[in-house]
Amino acid sequence: MKTITTTEELEAYCTYAAGFEYVTVDTEFLRERTYYAKLCLIQLAVADEAEDAAVLVDPIAGENMSLEPLYELFRNPQVVKVFHAARQDLEIFYIEGGVIPAPLFDTQVAAMVCDFGEQVGYETLVRKIARTSVDKTSRFTDWSRRPLTDAQKNYALADVTHLRVIYENLSARLASTKRKPWVEEEMDILRTPETYVVEPENAWRRVKVRSTAPRFLAIVRELAKFRETYAQTKNVPRSRVYKDDALLELASTKPKSEQDLGKSRLLLREARRGDIAEGILAAVKAGQACPQEDLPVAPVVRDKSQINAAVADLLRVLLKAKAEEAGVAQKLIATASDLDNIAMGDLDGLALRGWRGKVFGEDALRLCRGEVALSSEDGAVKIIDLV
């Protein structure tokens, strides 16, 4: 097996790969101790019988290697870039190189459209489509350590060699069912840069709060903004700065001094002094001083008592029936929350648009309007027109 450690070797392989319809891609990385993922290994493969059709790209052993040839391949519109569960891989490439591969194909999403269930794992697809198995012995490898053993390299390469068979199988299924546009709709989300970047100003929206008092939210916003900025700048996990429960405690107690921080039950000891302590106190002060017109407004949360429980239950039955009929994972079409929102009259959700609208949404709206009823016939749910 070939391991690439120089820019020249990478450029030669990417030039070779550019002659194929697709290239399969995977990465190995570490993220437990950093904010940004540490890229440790890249696996690539093309549909060729040549010995070096599948390679490893080692940015650690090749510390002076430029990944620009790979990014150029990612920009090549003639070559489909195939991943499985692509989101974290794409985040790495966007943060590292400012590039999102296109055209893009995610086999996990495609499998959900092709009746393989919800968030189907790579090993399951290898077993069901490639008719083989994955050696799990190297699963818990520390991919930052060198040298890698042959067993570890073989394990890593298997993530892209079997993926070739899986891609070709799923692509053919999508073509025969005319569902490629469905997968393309899902890829639009993965191709959006905003998917991979958390702006410090918006970090507070990820914090689950109980109080929606504007002044309290202003302090939460400033504390979350400081934490995100600090974590990004120092490249440490945001939980290493302070966790959400500590953030909410600080927003409630409104500390004014390091002495006040010392009374916190939830704040890490390291955060009670130094740069983090100064940042916390400044954030609390900024939140308290926020002008009235700039206070944040909590997202509208619908009262669950407004849910028409009967309609929600009927929508669940309809979703199950339509998902089975279409051979698509239910959660890919709509979540339980989506159904509750529809039952409360929210008609702007994703489940009512695009391919989801054709599979489920149009009938869901007809059901809510009382234009259809549900019945059982030979063990299957049947839609009966009432108008």
CSV table of C-alpha atoms in Angstrom, one decimal, residues 15-360:
chain,number,residue,atom,x,y,z
A,15,THR,CA,-3.7,14.1,-11.5
A,16,TYR,CA,-4.3,10.4,-12.0
A,17,ALA,CA,-7.5,10.5,-9.9
A,18,ALA,CA,-8.9,13.3,-12.1
A,19,GLY,CA,-9.2,10.9,-14.9
A,20,PHE,CA,-11.9,8.9,-13.1
A,21,GLU,CA,-15.6,9.4,-12.6
A,22,TYR,CA,-15.3,9.5,-8.8
A,23,VAL,CA,-12.9,9.3,-5.9
A,24,THR,CA,-13.8,7.9,-2.5
A,25,VAL,CA,-12.6,9.9,0.5
A,26,ASP,CA,-12.3,9.4,4.3
A,27,THR,CA,-10.2,10.9,7.1
A,28,GLU,CA,-8.9,9.9,10.5
A,29,PHE,CA,-8.7,12.7,13.0
A,30,LEU,CA,-8.6,13.5,16.7
A,31,ARG,CA,-10.7,16.1,18.5
A,32,GLU,CA,-10.9,15.2,22.1
A,33,ARG,CA,-8.4,17.8,23.3
A,34,THR,CA,-8.9,20.6,20.6
A,35,TYR,CA,-11.6,22.9,19.3
A,36,TYR,CA,-10.7,22.1,15.7
A,37,ALA,CA,-10.2,18.5,14.5
A,38,LYS,CA,-6.6,17.5,14.1
A,39,LEU,CA,-6.3,15.9,10.7
A,40,CYS,CA,-4.2,12.7,11.0
A,41,LEU,CA,-4.7,10.7,7.8
A,42,ILE,CA,-6.6,11.0,4.5
A,43,GLN,CA,-7.7,7.9,2.5
A,44,LEU,CA,-8.4,8.1,-1.2
A,45,ALA,CA,-9.4,5.5,-3.8
A,46,VAL,CA,-10.5,5.4,-7.5
A,47,ALA,CA,-12.1,2.6,-9.5
A,48,ASP,CA,-9.0,1.0,-10.9
A,49,GLU,CA,-7.3,-2.4,-10.5
A,50,ALA,CA,-3.9,-0.8,-10.2
A,51,GLU,CA,-2.0,-1.5,-6.9
A,52,ASP,CA,-1.8,2.2,-6.1
A,53,ALA,CA,-5.5,3.0,-6.9
A,54,ALA,CA,-6.0,3.3,-3.1
A,55,VAL,CA,-3.6,5.4,-1.1
A,56,LEU,CA,-3.0,7.0,2.3
A,57,VAL,CA,-2.1,10.6,2.6
A,58,ASP,CA,-0.2,11.3,5.8
A,59,PRO,CA,0.0,15.0,6.7
A,60,ILE,CA,1.8,14.1,10.0
A,61,ALA,CA,4.7,12.2,8.5
A,62,GLY,CA,4.7,14.6,5.6
A,63,GLU,CA,4.5,17.8,7.7
A,64,ASN,CA,5.9,20.0,4.9
A,65,MET,CA,3.4,18.6,2.4
A,66,SER,CA,0.8,20.9,0.8
A,67,LEU,CA,-2.7,19.6,0.5
A,68,GLU,CA,-3.5,22.1,-2.4
A,69,PRO,CA,-3.4,19.3,-5.1
A,70,LEU,CA,-6.1,17.5,-3.1
A,71,TYR,CA,-8.1,20.7,-2.8
A,72,GLU,CA,-7.8,21.2,-6.5
A,73,LEU,CA,-9.2,17.7,-7.1
A,74,PHE,CA,-12.0,18.6,-4.7
A,75,ARG,CA,-12.9,21.6,-6.9
A,76,ASN,CA,-12.8,19.5,-10.1
A,77,PRO,CA,-16.5,19.5,-11.3
A,78,GLN,CA,-15.9,16.3,-13.4
A,79,VAL,CA,-15.0,14.1,-10.4
A,80,VAL,CA,-17.6,13.0,-7.8
A,81,LYS,CA,-16.2,13.0,-4.3
A,82,VAL,CA,-17.7,10.1,-2.3
A,83,PHE,CA,-17.9,10.1,1.5
A,84,HIS,CA,-19.8,8.2,4.1
A,85,ALA,CA,-21.3,10.4,6.8
A,86,ALA,CA,-19.5,13.3,5.4
A,87,ARG,CA,-20.2,16.1,7.8
A,88,GLN,CA,-17.1,15.9,10.0
A,89,ASP,CA,-14.8,15.2,7.1
A,90,LEU,CA,-16.1,18.2,5.2
A,91,GLU,CA,-15.7,20.4,8.2
A,92,ILE,CA,-12.0,19.5,8.4
A,93,PHE,CA,-11.4,20.4,4.7
A,94,TYR,CA,-13.4,23.6,5.0
A,95,ILE,CA,-11.5,24.8,8.1
A,96,GLU,CA,-8.1,23.6,6.8
A,97,GLY,CA,-8.4,24.6,3.2
A,98,GLY,CA,-11.5,26.7,2.7
A,99,VAL,CA,-12.9,24.1,0.3
A,100,ILE,CA,-16.0,22.0,0.2
A,101,PRO,CA,-15.7,19.1,-2.3
A,102,ALA,CA,-18.1,19.2,-5.2
A,103,PRO,CA,-19.8,17.3,-6.8
A,104,LEU,CA,-20.5,15.5,-3.5
A,105,PHE,CA,-22.1,12.2,-2.7
A,106,ASP,CA,-22.8,10.9,0.8
A,107,THR,CA,-23.5,7.2,0.9
A,108,GLN,CA,-25.1,7.4,4.4
A,109,VAL,CA,-27.7,9.8,3.0
A,110,ALA,CA,-28.1,7.8,-0.2
A,111,ALA,CA,-28.6,4.6,1.9
A,112,MET,CA,-31.4,6.2,3.9
A,113,VAL,CA,-33.2,7.0,0.6
A,114,CYS,CA,-32.6,3.5,-0.7
A,115,ASP,CA,-34.4,1.7,2.2
A,116,PHE,CA,-31.4,0.8,4.3
A,117,GLY,CA,-32.8,2.4,7.5
A,118,GLU,CA,-31.9,5.4,9.6
A,119,GLN,CA,-28.3,6.6,9.7
A,120,VAL,CA,-27.0,3.3,8.5
A,121,GLY,CA,-23.4,2.6,9.5
A,122,TYR,CA,-20.5,1.9,7.1
A,123,GLU,CA,-20.0,-1.6,8.4
A,124,THR,CA,-23.6,-2.4,7.7
A,125,LEU,CA,-23.3,-1.3,4.1
A,126,VAL,CA,-20.1,-3.2,3.6
A,127,ARG,CA,-21.8,-6.3,4.8
A,128,LYS,CA,-25.0,-5.9,2.8
A,129,ILE,CA,-23.6,-4.4,-0.4
A,130,ALA,CA,-19.9,-5.3,-0.6
A,131,ARG,CA,-20.7,-8.8,0.9
A,132,THR,CA,-17.6,-8.7,3.2
A,133,SER,CA,-16.7,-7.5,6.7
A,134,VAL,CA,-14.5,-4.8,8.2
A,135,ASP,CA,-11.7,-5.7,10.6
A,136,LYS,CA,-12.5,-3.8,13.8
A,137,THR,CA,-9.2,-4.4,15.6
A,138,SER,CA,-7.8,-1.0,14.8
A,139,ARG,CA,-11.0,1.0,15.5
A,140,PHE,CA,-9.6,2.7,18.6
A,141,THR,CA,-6.3,3.7,17.1
A,142,ASP,CA,-4.6,7.0,18.2
A,143,TRP,CA,-4.2,8.2,14.6
A,144,SER,CA,-1.7,10.9,15.6
A,145,ARG,CA,0.9,8.4,16.7
A,146,ARG,CA,3.6,7.3,14.2
A,147,PRO,CA,4.6,4.9,12.8
A,148,LEU,CA,1.3,3.3,11.8
A,149,THR,CA,1.3,-0.5,11.7
A,150,ASP,CA,0.3,-2.4,8.5
A,151,ALA,CA,-2.9,-3.5,10.3
A,152,GLN,CA,-3.8,0.2,11.0
A,153,LYS,CA,-3.1,1.2,7.4
A,154,ASN,CA,-5.2,-1.7,6.1
A,155,TYR,CA,-8.1,-0.7,8.4
A,156,ALA,CA,-7.9,2.9,7.2
A,157,LEU,CA,-7.8,1.9,3.5
A,158,ALA,CA,-10.8,-0.4,3.9
A,159,ASP,CA,-12.9,2.8,4.6
A,160,VAL,CA,-12.4,3.8,1.0
A,161,THR,CA,-11.9,0.6,-1.0
A,162,HIS,CA,-15.3,-0.9,0.0
A,163,LEU,CA,-16.8,2.5,-0.5
A,164,ARG,CA,-16.3,2.1,-4.2
A,165,VAL,CA,-18.7,-0.8,-4.4
A,166,ILE,CA,-21.2,0.8,-2.1
A,167,TYR,CA,-21.2,4.0,-4.2
A,168,GLU,CA,-21.7,2.2,-7.5
A,169,ASN,CA,-24.5,0.1,-6.0
A,170,LEU,CA,-26.4,3.1,-4.4
A,171,SER,CA,-25.8,5.3,-7.5
A,172,ALA,CA,-27.4,2.7,-9.7
A,173,ARG,CA,-30.3,2.3,-7.3
A,174,LEU,CA,-30.9,6.0,-7.3
A,175,ALA,CA,-30.8,6.2,-11.1
A,176,SER,CA,-33.3,3.4,-11.5
A,177,THR,CA,-35.7,5.0,-9.0
A,178,LYS,CA,-35.0,8.5,-10.3
A,179,ARG,CA,-34.1,9.6,-6.8
A,180,LYS,CA,-30.8,11.2,-7.4
A,181,PRO,CA,-32.4,14.7,-7.1
A,182,TRP,CA,-33.5,13.7,-3.6
A,183,VAL,CA,-29.9,13.1,-2.5
A,184,GLU,CA,-28.8,16.3,-4.2
A,185,GLU,CA,-31.3,18.3,-2.0
A,186,GLU,CA,-29.6,16.8,1.0
A,187,MET,CA,-26.1,17.6,-0.3
A,188,ASP,CA,-27.1,21.3,-0.5
A,189,ILE,CA,-27.0,21.4,3.3
A,190,LEU,CA,-23.5,19.8,3.4
A,191,ARG,CA,-22.3,22.2,0.7
A,192,THR,CA,-23.2,25.2,2.8
A,193,PRO,CA,-20.2,26.8,4.6
A,194,GLU,CA,-22.5,28.0,7.5
A,195,THR,CA,-22.9,24.3,8.3
A,196,TYR,CA,-19.3,24.2,9.6
A,197,VAL,CA,-18.7,27.5,11.2
A,198,VAL,CA,-20.0,28.7,14.6
A,199,GLU,CA,-19.9,32.5,14.8
A,200,PRO,CA,-19.3,33.6,18.4
A,201,GLU,CA,-22.1,36.1,18.1
A,202,ASN,CA,-24.6,33.3,17.5
A,203,ALA,CA,-23.1,30.7,19.9
A,204,TRP,CA,-25.7,31.5,22.6
A,205,ARG,CA,-28.5,30.0,20.4
A,206,ARG,CA,-27.0,26.6,21.0
A,207,VAL,CA,-27.4,26.9,24.8
A,208,LYS,CA,-30.6,25.5,26.2
A,209,VAL,CA,-32.1,28.0,28.6
A,210,ARG,CA,-35.1,27.9,30.9
A,211,SER,CA,-35.5,31.6,31.3
A,212,THR,CA,-36.3,33.8,28.3
A,213,ALA,CA,-35.9,37.1,30.2
A,214,PRO,CA,-34.1,39.4,27.7
A,215,ARG,CA,-31.5,40.7,30.2
A,216,PHE,CA,-30.7,37.1,31.3
A,217,LEU,CA,-30.3,36.1,27.6
A,218,ALA,CA,-28.1,39.1,27.0
A,219,ILE,CA,-25.6,37.8,29.6
A,220,VAL,CA,-25.9,34.3,28.2
A,221,ARG,CA,-25.1,35.7,24.8
A,222,GLU,CA,-22.0,37.5,26.0
A,223,LEU,CA,-20.8,34.5,28.0
A,224,ALA,CA,-21.3,32.2,25.1
A,225,LYS,CA,-19.6,34.7,22.7
A,226,PHE,CA,-16.5,34.9,25.0
A,227,ARG,CA,-16.3,31.2,25.4
A,228,GLU,CA,-16.5,30.5,21.7
A,229,THR,CA,-13.9,33.2,20.8
A,230,TYR,CA,-11.6,31.9,23.5
A,231,ALA,CA,-12.0,28.2,22.5
A,232,GLN,CA,-11.4,29.0,18.8
A,233,THR,CA,-8.4,31.2,19.5
A,234,LYS,CA,-6.7,28.8,21.9
A,235,ASN,CA,-8.0,25.7,20.0
A,236,VAL,CA,-9.4,24.0,23.1
A,237,PRO,CA,-12.9,22.4,23.4
A,238,ARG,CA,-15.5,24.9,24.6
A,239,SER,CA,-16.2,22.6,27.6
A,240,ARG,CA,-12.6,23.1,28.7
A,241,VAL,CA,-13.4,26.8,29.1
A,242,TYR,CA,-16.7,26.2,30.9
A,243,LYS,CA,-19.7,24.0,30.3
A,244,ASP,CA,-23.2,25.1,29.6
A,245,ASP,CA,-24.4,24.5,33.2
A,246,ALA,CA,-21.7,26.7,34.5
A,247,LEU,CA,-22.5,29.4,31.9
A,248,LEU,CA,-26.1,29.4,33.0
A,249,GLU,CA,-25.1,29.6,36.6
A,250,LEU,CA,-22.9,32.6,35.8
A,251,ALA,CA,-25.7,34.3,33.9
A,252,SER,CA,-27.9,33.9,37.0
A,253,THR,CA,-25.5,34.9,39.8
A,254,LYS,CA,-23.9,37.7,37.7
A,255,PRO,CA,-20.4,37.7,39.4
A,256,LYS,CA,-18.6,41.0,39.7
A,257,SER,CA,-15.2,39.8,41.0
A,258,GLU,CA,-12.9,36.8,41.1
A,259,GLN,CA,-14.0,36.4,44.7
A,260,ASP,CA,-17.6,35.9,43.4
A,261,LEU,CA,-16.3,33.4,40.8
A,262,GLY,CA,-14.7,31.4,43.6
A,263,LYS,CA,-18.2,30.8,45.0
A,264,SER,CA,-19.4,29.1,41.8
A,265,ARG,CA,-20.4,25.4,42.2
A,266,LEU,CA,-20.0,24.5,38.6
A,267,LEU,CA,-17.1,26.6,37.2
A,268,LEU,CA,-13.8,24.8,36.6
A,269,ARG,CA,-11.0,25.9,39.0
A,270,GLU,CA,-8.9,27.0,36.0
A,271,ALA,CA,-11.6,29.4,35.0
A,272,ARG,CA,-11.7,31.3,38.3
A,273,ARG,CA,-8.6,33.3,37.6
A,274,GLY,CA,-6.5,34.6,34.7
A,275,ASP,CA,-7.7,35.3,31.2
A,276,ILE,CA,-10.9,33.2,31.5
A,277,ALA,CA,-12.0,34.9,34.7
A,278,GLU,CA,-11.4,38.3,33.2
A,279,GLY,CA,-13.4,37.3,30.1
A,280,ILE,CA,-16.3,36.0,32.2
A,281,LEU,CA,-16.5,39.2,34.3
A,282,ALA,CA,-16.3,41.4,31.2
A,283,ALA,CA,-19.0,39.3,29.5
A,284,VAL,CA,-21.4,39.6,32.5
A,285,LYS,CA,-20.8,43.3,32.7
A,286,ALA,CA,-21.4,43.7,28.9
A,287,GLY,CA,-24.6,41.7,29.2
A,288,GLN,CA,-25.9,43.8,32.0
A,289,ALA,CA,-25.0,47.0,30.2
A,290,CYS,CA,-26.6,46.0,26.9
A,291,PRO,CA,-29.0,48.7,25.6
A,292,GLN,CA,-32.6,47.9,25.7
A,293,GLU,CA,-32.9,47.9,21.9
A,294,ASP,CA,-30.1,45.4,21.5
A,295,LEU,CA,-31.4,42.8,24.0
A,296,PRO,CA,-31.8,39.3,22.3
A,297,VAL,CA,-35.2,37.8,21.8
A,298,ALA,CA,-35.6,34.1,22.6
A,299,PRO,CA,-36.7,31.9,19.7
A,300,VAL,CA,-40.4,31.3,19.6
A,301,VAL,CA,-41.2,28.0,21.3
A,302,ARG,CA,-44.7,26.8,20.7
A,303,ASP,CA,-46.8,25.8,23.6
A,304,LYS,CA,-47.1,22.0,23.5
A,305,SER,CA,-50.6,22.3,24.7
A,306,GLN,CA,-51.4,23.8,21.3
A,307,ILE,CA,-50.6,20.5,19.6
A,308,ASN,CA,-53.7,18.7,18.3
A,309,ALA,CA,-52.7,15.3,19.7
A,310,ALA,CA,-55.2,13.4,17.4
A,311,VAL,CA,-53.8,15.1,14.3
A,312,ALA,CA,-50.2,14.4,15.5
A,313,ASP,CA,-50.9,10.8,15.9
A,314,LEU,CA,-52.5,10.5,12.5
A,315,LEU,CA,-49.5,12.2,11.0
A,316,ARG,CA,-47.2,9.6,12.6
A,317,VAL,CA,-49.3,6.8,11.1
A,318,LEU,CA,-49.2,8.6,7.7
A,319,LEU,CA,-45.4,9.1,7.9
A,320,LYS,CA,-44.8,5.4,8.7
A,321,ALA,CA,-47.0,4.3,5.8
A,322,LYS,CA,-45.5,6.7,3.3
A,323,ALA,CA,-41.9,5.9,4.4
A,324,GLU,CA,-42.5,2.2,4.0
A,325,GLU,CA,-44.2,2.8,0.7
A,326,ALA,CA,-41.3,4.9,-0.6
A,327,GLY,CA,-38.6,2.8,1.1
A,328,VAL,CA,-37.1,5.8,2.8
A,329,ALA,CA,-36.0,6.2,6.5
A,330,GLN,CA,-38.8,8.0,8.5
A,331,LYS,CA,-36.4,10.4,10.2
A,332,LEU,CA,-35.0,11.5,6.9
A,333,ILE,CA,-38.5,12.6,5.9
A,334,ALA,CA,-39.7,14.2,9.2
A,335,THR,CA,-38.8,14.1,12.9
A,336,ALA,CA,-41.3,13.8,15.7
A,337,SER,CA,-40.8,17.5,16.3
A,338,ASP,CA,-41.7,18.2,12.6
A,339,LEU,CA,-44.9,16.3,13.0
A,340,ASP,CA,-45.9,18.2,16.2
A,341,ASN,CA,-45.2,21.5,14.4
A,342,ILE,CA,-47.4,20.6,11.5
A,343,ALA,CA,-50.1,19.5,14.0
A,344,MET,CA,-49.8,23.0,15.5
A,345,GLY,CA,-50.3,24.7,12.2
A,346,ASP,CA,-46.6,25.4,11.3
A,347,LEU,CA,-46.6,24.8,7.6
A,348,ASP,CA,-43.1,26.1,6.8
A,349,GLY,CA,-41.1,23.1,7.8
A,350,LEU,CA,-38.6,21.1,5.7
A,351,ALA,CA,-40.9,18.1,5.7
A,352,LEU,CA,-43.4,19.9,3.5
A,353,ARG,CA,-40.9,21.0,0.8
A,354,GLY,CA,-39.0,19.4,-2.0
A,355,TRP,CA,-38.9,15.6,-2.4
A,356,ARG,CA,-40.2,15.3,1.1
A,357,GLY,CA,-43.3,17.2,0.1
A,358,LYS,CA,-44.0,14.8,-2.7
A,359,VAL,CA,-43.4,11.7,-0.6
A,360,PHE,CA,-45.2,12.9,2.6
